[in-house]
Amino acid sequence: MLRNLLKSKFLIGVIVLLRFTMKAIIDCNNFYCSCERLFKPWLKNIPVVVLSNNDGCIISRSDEAKKLGLKMAAPYFMVKPFLEKQGVQVFSSNYALYGDLSKRVMETIASILPENCIEVYSVDEAFLDLSNVSPIELNDVVKNIKDTVELWTGIAVSIGVAPTKTLSKIANHLAKTNKEKSNCLLVLDTPDKIAAALKRTPVDEIWGIGKQFAAKIEKLNVKTGYELQLMPEEWFRKNLGGVVGVRLLHELQGSPSIGIDEQLSTKKMVSCTRRFERPLTDLKFIKEAVATYVSRAAEKLRRQQSAVKTLSVFIIPKEFKRGKVYKPLEPVTTQMKLPVATSRTNELIKQALILVEQIFKEGATYEKAGVIFSDLTPDSSLQGNFFSPQAGFGQRYLMSQVDNVNFSMRNEKVKFASAGVAKPWKMKQEFLSSGYTTRWNELRLIS
DNA sequence: TCTGGGGTCCTAGGACCC
DNA sequence: TCTGGGGTCCTAGGACCC
């Protein structure tokens, strides 16, 4: 009798503990494909895929496309005949459209929850802090979030709920693997449910375990998340990246070690890198490409009101004889510290072109280039340098006007001469859909 | 012919200082 | 003959994520 009482008290204790720490992950199902479908209702039940930049490989698949056996990251040119035979609809990625729809989804979620309870984790995912929701209401609250997002935006979502971020990712994954039963929603709110979920989860599907870590774990003959969280802490510390591994263990055991970060933080680095449409040997064209990438990255930089101190440029030579397994060649990189942090496109282009000349080899063929801005500082606190006075108000005003024009018109209506006109290096986008929600002249027409 | 792009965090080890 | 050691900063590189 007493034992039963203690046991129930213990259970109440566990429930109370969970009540205060519940977290959720909500993500959009097959996000890019869903966005394409939203404005083309006739695509319902037809397999759809979205391709990466340059129409390189598959980065989003509808359920029907998954059923056909199409794999994530499959190179487009290799599966093209199959796609045609199966009647799969193919789209180039349209980031302006996806970005806009993502914003709508996130704003909808934020409007339902108390302030500072949402962490936008990626374009199609957000973590939610549900610590203010009572256990009894938990299911209804989560269901309401899901229904509202789907009704207001037309994008289907899945939600996983658990005491930690890592466990909520596991819940979300399980919810999706059995959609009919779960209705894309799974709540792990008791130790038993958590244990059962961990037993169904192979280690390589756990958030935070990639290829390298999975290989180490496999050697121990540990197969599921449940077995993994029984391993000693020291093993995690030694083999899975020190404190990173220890955090992972605690998360699996239900003790929150990764917090919800509500701040929309400013980026610590900004980059723009692209594969060319076709390989280049001409320094002139590579410089044009790099100048364009610098312009893009500088726009991102100014949008978050940062300035850059360290500028890196890389180019990747083309490999002529490839083995069976595709592996890109190592980039040739160089970098410089700027005397004064800046966000001025013309100044950054000038320096970047000097770097390109340093690493470019006459006679070599290149297939990709990129620029990376790191060591960012807030633009408002720019420190002057006695020898190079910082950009005055006029310069910065000019920059913001260039950004505004480009942001609203896309495709760089105003650009710097060094970015070139012919552009033999530009991206391939054969199947680009319209800008439905972001450009007036491409709005959907209802007749 | 054709295999994405943009991020984060952490660690190890060297340089430097006192 | 015997030549320290701890702290801090920086960087490159490795791992992970979507």
XYZ file of C-alpha atoms (C1' of nucleotides) in Angstrom:
483
model
C 0.000 0.000 0.000
C 2.666 2.410 1.122
C 4.809 1.330 -1.771
C 1.991 2.039 -4.236
C 1.464 5.435 -2.715
C 5.162 6.254 -3.013
C 5.152 5.024 -6.556
C 2.229 7.231 -7.499
C 3.869 10.179 -5.756
C 6.964 9.503 -7.773
C 4.886 9.497 -10.949
C 3.212 12.750 -10.009
C 6.680 14.151 -9.414
C 7.785 13.110 -12.868
C 4.675 14.607 -14.439
C 5.161 17.864 -12.552
C 8.759 17.952 -13.713
C 7.747 17.391 -17.325
C 4.995 19.975 -17.067
C 7.523 22.692 -16.572
C 9.905 21.691 -19.294
C 7.850 20.584 -22.262
C 9.171 21.619 -25.646
C 7.968 21.080 -29.180
C 9.353 21.100 -32.675
C 7.011 22.034 -35.479
C 8.048 21.598 -39.072
C 6.476 21.960 -42.474
C 5.928 18.743 -44.401
C 8.043 18.537 -47.581
C 8.258 22.316 -47.327
C 9.548 23.397 -50.754
C 7.236 20.964 -52.543
C 4.294 22.155 -50.461
C 5.073 25.763 -51.427
C 5.080 24.895 -55.124
C 1.806 23.035 -54.743
C 0.082 25.808 -52.881
C -0.316 27.835 -56.074
C -0.784 24.865 -58.401
C -3.610 22.824 -56.915
C -3.628 20.511 -59.916
C -0.376 19.046 -58.587
C -2.264 17.342 -55.781
C -1.452 13.609 -55.711
C 1.142 14.093 -58.459
C 4.779 13.432 -57.463
C 6.767 16.683 -57.149
C 10.469 17.394 -56.543
C 12.412 20.635 -56.049
C 16.028 20.935 -57.202
C 18.976 22.659 -55.522
C 20.725 25.693 -56.981
C 21.954 25.129 -60.495
C 19.359 22.353 -60.797
C 22.008 20.091 -59.275
C 20.159 17.604 -57.120
C 16.861 16.866 -55.402
C 16.367 18.735 -52.133
C 12.646 18.306 -51.508
C 10.250 15.491 -52.386
C 6.510 15.150 -52.033
C 5.189 11.974 -50.385
C 4.398 10.547 -53.834
C 7.994 11.194 -54.970
C 9.325 9.476 -51.853
C 7.124 6.477 -52.582
C 8.698 6.200 -56.024
C 11.987 5.589 -54.225
C 13.577 8.953 -55.095
C 16.328 9.763 -52.629
C 17.256 13.054 -51.030
C 20.253 14.697 -52.772
C 19.992 12.448 -55.838
C 21.770 14.192 -58.745
C 19.167 15.450 -61.180
C 20.951 14.400 -64.354
C 21.069 10.822 -63.105
C 17.369 10.491 -62.260
C 16.046 12.664 -65.075
C 14.870 9.811 -67.359
C 13.126 8.145 -64.424
C 11.383 11.398 -63.456
C 10.134 11.887 -66.985
C 8.881 8.330 -67.241
C 6.993 8.604 -63.941
C 5.518 12.016 -64.723
C 7.229 13.714 -61.790
C 6.862 17.514 -61.770
C 10.246 19.228 -61.369
C 10.955 22.729 -60.017
C 14.089 24.831 -59.560
C 14.315 26.272 -56.071
C 12.466 29.563 -55.655
C 13.805 30.942 -52.392
C 11.902 34.223 -52.572
C 8.633 32.265 -52.516
C 9.724 29.828 -49.789
C 11.068 32.647 -47.615
C 7.786 34.510 -47.801
C 5.656 31.477 -46.967
C 8.030 30.572 -44.142
C 7.467 34.009 -42.653
C 3.698 33.524 -42.765
C 3.947 30.157 -41.001
C 6.217 31.540 -38.260
C 4.047 34.594 -37.708
C 0.973 32.415 -37.374
C 2.623 30.246 -34.706
C 3.918 33.284 -32.853
C 0.450 34.824 -32.806
C -0.930 31.826 -30.885
C 1.774 31.495 -28.204
C 2.860 33.899 -25.464
C 5.759 36.171 -26.367
C 9.267 34.713 -26.644
C 8.100 31.102 -26.842
C 9.191 30.417 -30.401
C 12.668 29.848 -31.760
C 12.748 29.885 -35.548
C 15.278 27.152 -36.183
C 15.313 26.991 -39.974
C 13.202 28.038 -42.922
C 10.679 25.292 -42.181
C 11.146 24.508 -38.488
C 10.594 26.142 -35.126
C 11.088 25.037 -31.535
C 8.321 25.983 -29.103
C 8.549 26.512 -25.379
C 5.383 24.981 -23.890
C 6.319 25.344 -20.230
C 3.246 27.484 -19.602
C 0.842 24.863 -20.894
C -0.722 22.500 -18.346
C -0.404 18.743 -19.026
C -4.140 18.394 -19.420
C -4.316 21.028 -22.139
C -1.135 19.997 -23.906
C -2.740 17.888 -26.647
C -5.423 20.449 -27.437
C -3.002 23.366 -27.557
C -0.678 21.570 -29.940
C -3.547 20.408 -32.128
C -4.841 23.963 -32.293
C -1.441 25.272 -33.428
C -1.329 22.668 -36.169
C -4.875 23.301 -37.389
C -4.463 27.070 -37.364
C -1.217 27.029 -39.342
C -2.744 24.723 -41.934
C -5.908 26.782 -42.217
C -4.205 30.174 -42.424
C -1.257 29.284 -44.647
C -2.227 26.103 -46.504
C 1.037 24.434 -45.468
C 0.765 21.071 -43.668
C 2.927 20.672 -40.547
C 4.053 17.989 -38.086
C 4.620 18.487 -34.367
C 6.635 16.480 -31.842
C 6.405 17.257 -28.122
C 8.749 16.042 -25.343
C 10.743 17.303 -22.341
C 13.864 18.152 -24.406
C 14.622 19.432 -27.880
C 16.328 16.187 -28.891
C 13.399 14.050 -27.719
C 10.911 16.351 -29.436
C 12.820 15.849 -32.698
C 12.468 12.110 -32.172
C 8.729 12.503 -31.501
C 8.353 14.574 -34.640
C 10.169 12.003 -36.726
C 8.008 9.157 -35.415
C 4.848 11.187 -36.012
C 5.809 11.492 -39.661
C 6.685 7.857 -40.181
C 3.126 6.856 -39.306
C 0.989 9.726 -40.531
C -2.334 7.867 -40.636
C -2.145 6.866 -37.012
C -0.524 9.952 -35.558
C -2.072 12.653 -37.726
C 1.453 14.144 -37.778
C 1.363 14.801 -34.055
C 3.085 12.939 -31.207
C 3.374 13.879 -27.545
C 5.904 12.070 -25.332
C 4.792 13.071 -21.860
C 5.554 10.010 -19.744
C 8.771 8.046 -19.128
C 7.141 4.977 -20.698
C 6.278 6.765 -23.921
C 9.787 8.213 -24.096
C 11.387 4.805 -23.596
C 9.153 3.242 -26.251
C 10.005 6.025 -28.708
C 13.740 5.649 -28.059
C 13.500 1.908 -28.672
C 11.994 2.599 -32.094
C 14.692 5.098 -33.078
C 17.929 3.953 -34.743
C 20.944 5.960 -33.527
C 21.679 7.542 -36.886
C 18.283 9.210 -36.875
C 18.973 11.103 -33.669
C 19.446 14.869 -33.972
C 23.148 15.568 -33.410
C 24.420 12.218 -34.651
C 25.854 12.398 -38.135
C 27.840 9.926 -40.191
C 31.051 10.018 -38.156
C 29.400 9.632 -34.772
C 27.060 6.924 -36.056
C 30.061 4.906 -37.272
C 31.694 5.085 -33.825
C 28.494 3.996 -32.110
C 27.954 1.129 -34.531
C 31.255 -0.411 -33.485
C 29.859 -0.880 -29.983
C 26.890 -2.784 -31.352
C 24.550 -0.146 -29.948
C 21.561 0.140 -32.256
C 18.774 2.260 -30.786
C 18.423 5.534 -28.920
C 17.328 3.549 -25.898
C 20.549 1.534 -25.776
C 22.592 4.647 -26.466
C 21.310 6.625 -23.483
C 22.379 3.751 -21.197
C 26.064 4.292 -22.126
C 28.354 5.918 -19.542
C 28.768 9.683 -19.665
C 32.526 9.399 -20.038
C 32.094 7.542 -23.275
C 30.011 10.378 -24.690
C 32.565 12.950 -23.543
C 35.461 11.048 -25.051
C 33.914 9.954 -28.336
C 31.126 12.321 -29.332
C 32.813 15.711 -29.249
C 33.332 16.499 -25.543
C 30.636 18.713 -24.068
C 28.540 18.256 -27.205
C 28.280 14.529 -26.486
C 27.463 15.017 -22.820
C 24.685 17.423 -23.728
C 23.288 14.894 -26.160
C 23.221 12.198 -23.460
C 21.378 14.409 -20.996
C 18.866 15.413 -23.656
C 18.151 11.753 -24.445
C 17.677 11.061 -20.756
C 15.033 13.759 -20.578
C 17.008 16.454 -18.842
C 16.978 19.653 -20.929
C 20.471 20.779 -21.892
C 19.782 22.824 -24.990
C 17.632 25.877 -24.326
C 15.066 27.671 -26.447
C 16.727 30.705 -27.964
C 14.032 33.243 -28.782
C 16.273 36.011 -30.027
C 16.468 36.285 -33.745
C 20.224 36.519 -33.434
C 22.449 38.300 -35.880
C 24.612 35.982 -37.939
C 28.230 35.453 -37.005
C 29.254 34.876 -40.568
C 27.725 35.599 -43.930
C 28.627 33.926 -47.184
C 27.668 33.512 -50.791
C 28.998 30.558 -52.751
C 27.906 29.107 -56.067
C 28.741 26.502 -58.620
C 29.089 27.984 -62.124
C 26.720 26.908 -64.843
C 29.752 25.579 -66.701
C 33.422 25.307 -65.689
C 35.529 28.449 -66.180
C 39.164 28.991 -67.102
C 39.037 32.744 -67.675
C 40.110 34.929 -64.750
C 37.875 37.715 -66.012
C 34.699 35.681 -65.606
C 35.723 34.290 -62.248
C 36.262 37.835 -61.037
C 32.812 38.807 -62.271
C 31.283 35.912 -60.401
C 33.152 36.763 -57.202
C 32.159 40.430 -57.504
C 28.515 39.353 -57.759
C 28.808 37.037 -54.752
C 30.394 39.851 -52.739
C 27.439 42.107 -53.624
C 24.964 39.473 -52.429
C 26.814 38.795 -49.199
C 27.209 42.527 -48.530
C 23.454 42.962 -48.868
C 22.875 40.283 -46.238
C 25.481 41.972 -44.081
C 23.806 45.368 -44.252
C 20.370 43.893 -43.718
C 21.479 42.808 -40.255
C 23.448 46.034 -39.770
C 26.824 44.373 -39.540
C 30.240 45.151 -40.938
C 32.938 42.639 -41.810
C 36.542 42.460 -40.657
C 37.761 39.202 -42.196
C 37.159 38.521 -45.857
C 37.769 35.049 -47.348
C 37.575 34.007 -50.968
C 37.791 30.485 -52.346
C 37.699 28.856 -55.752
C 37.313 25.141 -56.394
C 39.181 23.541 -59.310
C 37.291 21.149 -61.497
C 38.118 17.517 -61.201
C 38.339 15.818 -64.573
C 38.490 12.202 -63.639
C 35.984 11.362 -60.997
C 35.780 8.079 -59.187
C 32.549 6.253 -58.625
C 31.825 8.188 -55.453
C 31.475 11.897 -56.097
C 33.771 13.993 -53.963
C 34.398 17.630 -54.833
C 37.991 18.859 -54.825
C 39.310 20.893 -51.940
C 38.767 24.628 -52.266
C 41.755 26.934 -52.676
C 41.203 29.582 -50.037
C 42.764 32.836 -49.022
C 41.713 35.543 -46.639
C 42.581 39.002 -45.398
C 41.895 41.194 -42.426
C 40.483 44.539 -43.451
C 42.067 47.595 -41.828
C 38.591 48.797 -40.881
C 35.367 46.791 -40.697
C 33.145 47.730 -43.605
C 29.871 46.879 -45.304
C 30.560 48.863 -48.486
C 30.180 46.721 -51.564
C 32.679 48.605 -53.714
C 35.411 48.402 -51.075
C 34.758 44.694 -50.491
C 34.759 43.890 -54.200
C 38.087 45.659 -54.626
C 39.727 43.588 -51.898
C 38.062 40.329 -52.967
C 39.352 40.711 -56.518
C 42.897 41.098 -55.197
C 42.429 37.815 -53.336
C 41.092 36.063 -56.442
C 44.196 37.060 -58.363
C 46.366 35.589 -55.634
C 44.828 32.118 -55.829
C 43.899 31.868 -59.512
C 46.223 29.714 -61.602
C 46.488 30.315 -65.326
C 45.496 27.210 -67.280
C 43.405 25.696 -64.479
C 39.655 25.103 -64.754
C 37.306 26.058 -61.920
C 33.769 24.962 -61.180
C 32.796 26.919 -58.109
C 33.682 30.024 -56.098
C 32.579 31.684 -52.916
C 33.115 34.551 -50.505
C 32.818 34.347 -46.737
C 32.560 37.322 -44.389
C 33.513 36.440 -40.832
C 34.513 38.413 -37.778
C 31.377 40.553 -38.002
C 30.806 43.634 -35.878
C 27.744 45.826 -35.435
C 27.733 48.556 -38.057
C 26.773 51.243 -35.571
C 29.854 50.707 -33.467
C 32.337 50.915 -36.332
C 35.687 51.942 -34.978
C 37.575 54.518 -37.017
C 41.142 53.977 -38.081
C 43.506 56.921 -38.226
C 44.734 55.947 -41.702
C 41.465 54.927 -43.350
C 38.471 57.029 -42.418
C 35.237 55.034 -42.342
C 32.366 55.380 -44.770
C 30.494 58.602 -44.273
C 26.742 58.963 -44.113
C 26.465 59.542 -47.866
C 28.146 56.257 -48.710
C 25.961 54.280 -46.342
C 22.804 55.946 -47.614
C 23.793 55.016 -51.159
C 24.258 51.390 -50.067
C 20.859 51.198 -48.417
C 19.200 52.595 -51.544
C 20.961 50.025 -53.754
C 19.719 47.307 -51.405
C 16.143 48.540 -51.472
C 15.989 48.588 -55.241
C 17.505 45.129 -55.522
C 15.364 43.646 -52.781
C 12.128 44.724 -54.348
C 13.012 44.073 -57.984
C 15.173 40.949 -57.624
C 17.800 40.087 -60.242
C 20.011 43.083 -59.415
C 18.555 45.898 -61.442
C 21.267 48.141 -60.016
C 24.689 46.602 -59.913
C 28.391 47.238 -59.928
C 30.171 47.222 -63.270
C 32.670 44.585 -62.084
C 29.837 42.067 -61.782
C 29.781 41.730 -65.569
C 27.027 41.631 -68.138
C 27.480 38.418 -70.132
C 27.585 36.162 -67.047
C 28.627 32.791 -68.435
C 28.967 31.683 -64.785
C 25.385 32.257 -63.707
C 23.130 29.603 -62.206
C 20.976 27.265 -64.164
C 17.290 27.483 -63.202
C 15.260 25.851 -65.904
C 12.148 25.123 -63.910
C 11.696 28.254 -61.839
C 8.150 28.931 -60.693
C 6.730 32.425 -60.361
C 7.152 34.846 -57.490
C 3.428 34.586 -56.601
C 3.649 36.283 -53.235
C 6.662 38.562 -53.733
C 6.289 40.228 -57.144
C 3.278 42.163 -58.329
C 3.576 41.071 -61.932
C 3.592 37.389 -60.953
C 0.575 37.348 -58.668
C -1.836 34.480 -59.188
C -4.751 35.539 -61.337
C -8.249 34.384 -60.518
C -10.592 34.632 -63.466
C 28.186 17.672 -69.825
C 25.399 17.701 -65.469
C 26.420 15.988 -57.851
C 23.517 22.736 -53.330
C 24.282 26.469 -50.245
C 24.485 28.596 -45.773
C 25.170 28.250 -41.246
C 26.698 26.827 -35.912
C 29.582 25.167 -32.216
C 33.607 22.954 -30.323
C 38.449 21.319 -29.895
C 43.299 20.960 -30.428
C 47.349 23.044 -30.807
C 50.459 26.882 -31.619
C 51.914 31.570 -30.334
C 52.630 34.563 -26.918
C 53.011 36.562 -22.329
C 54.652 36.861 -17.681
C 75.065 19.535 -17.053
C 70.815 21.338 -15.320
C 66.558 26.070 -19.157
C 59.028 26.405 -16.220
C 54.538 26.375 -16.475
C 50.083 28.321 -16.473
C 46.870 31.357 -18.719
C 44.917 33.399 -22.809
C 44.174 34.309 -27.437
C 43.821 32.890 -32.101
C 43.172 29.818 -35.984
C 42.314 25.731 -38.643
C 39.683 22.070 -39.017
C 36.144 18.750 -37.751
C 31.673 17.672 -36.574
C 26.934 18.728 -36.939
C 22.418 20.981 -38.728
C 18.691 22.229 -42.401
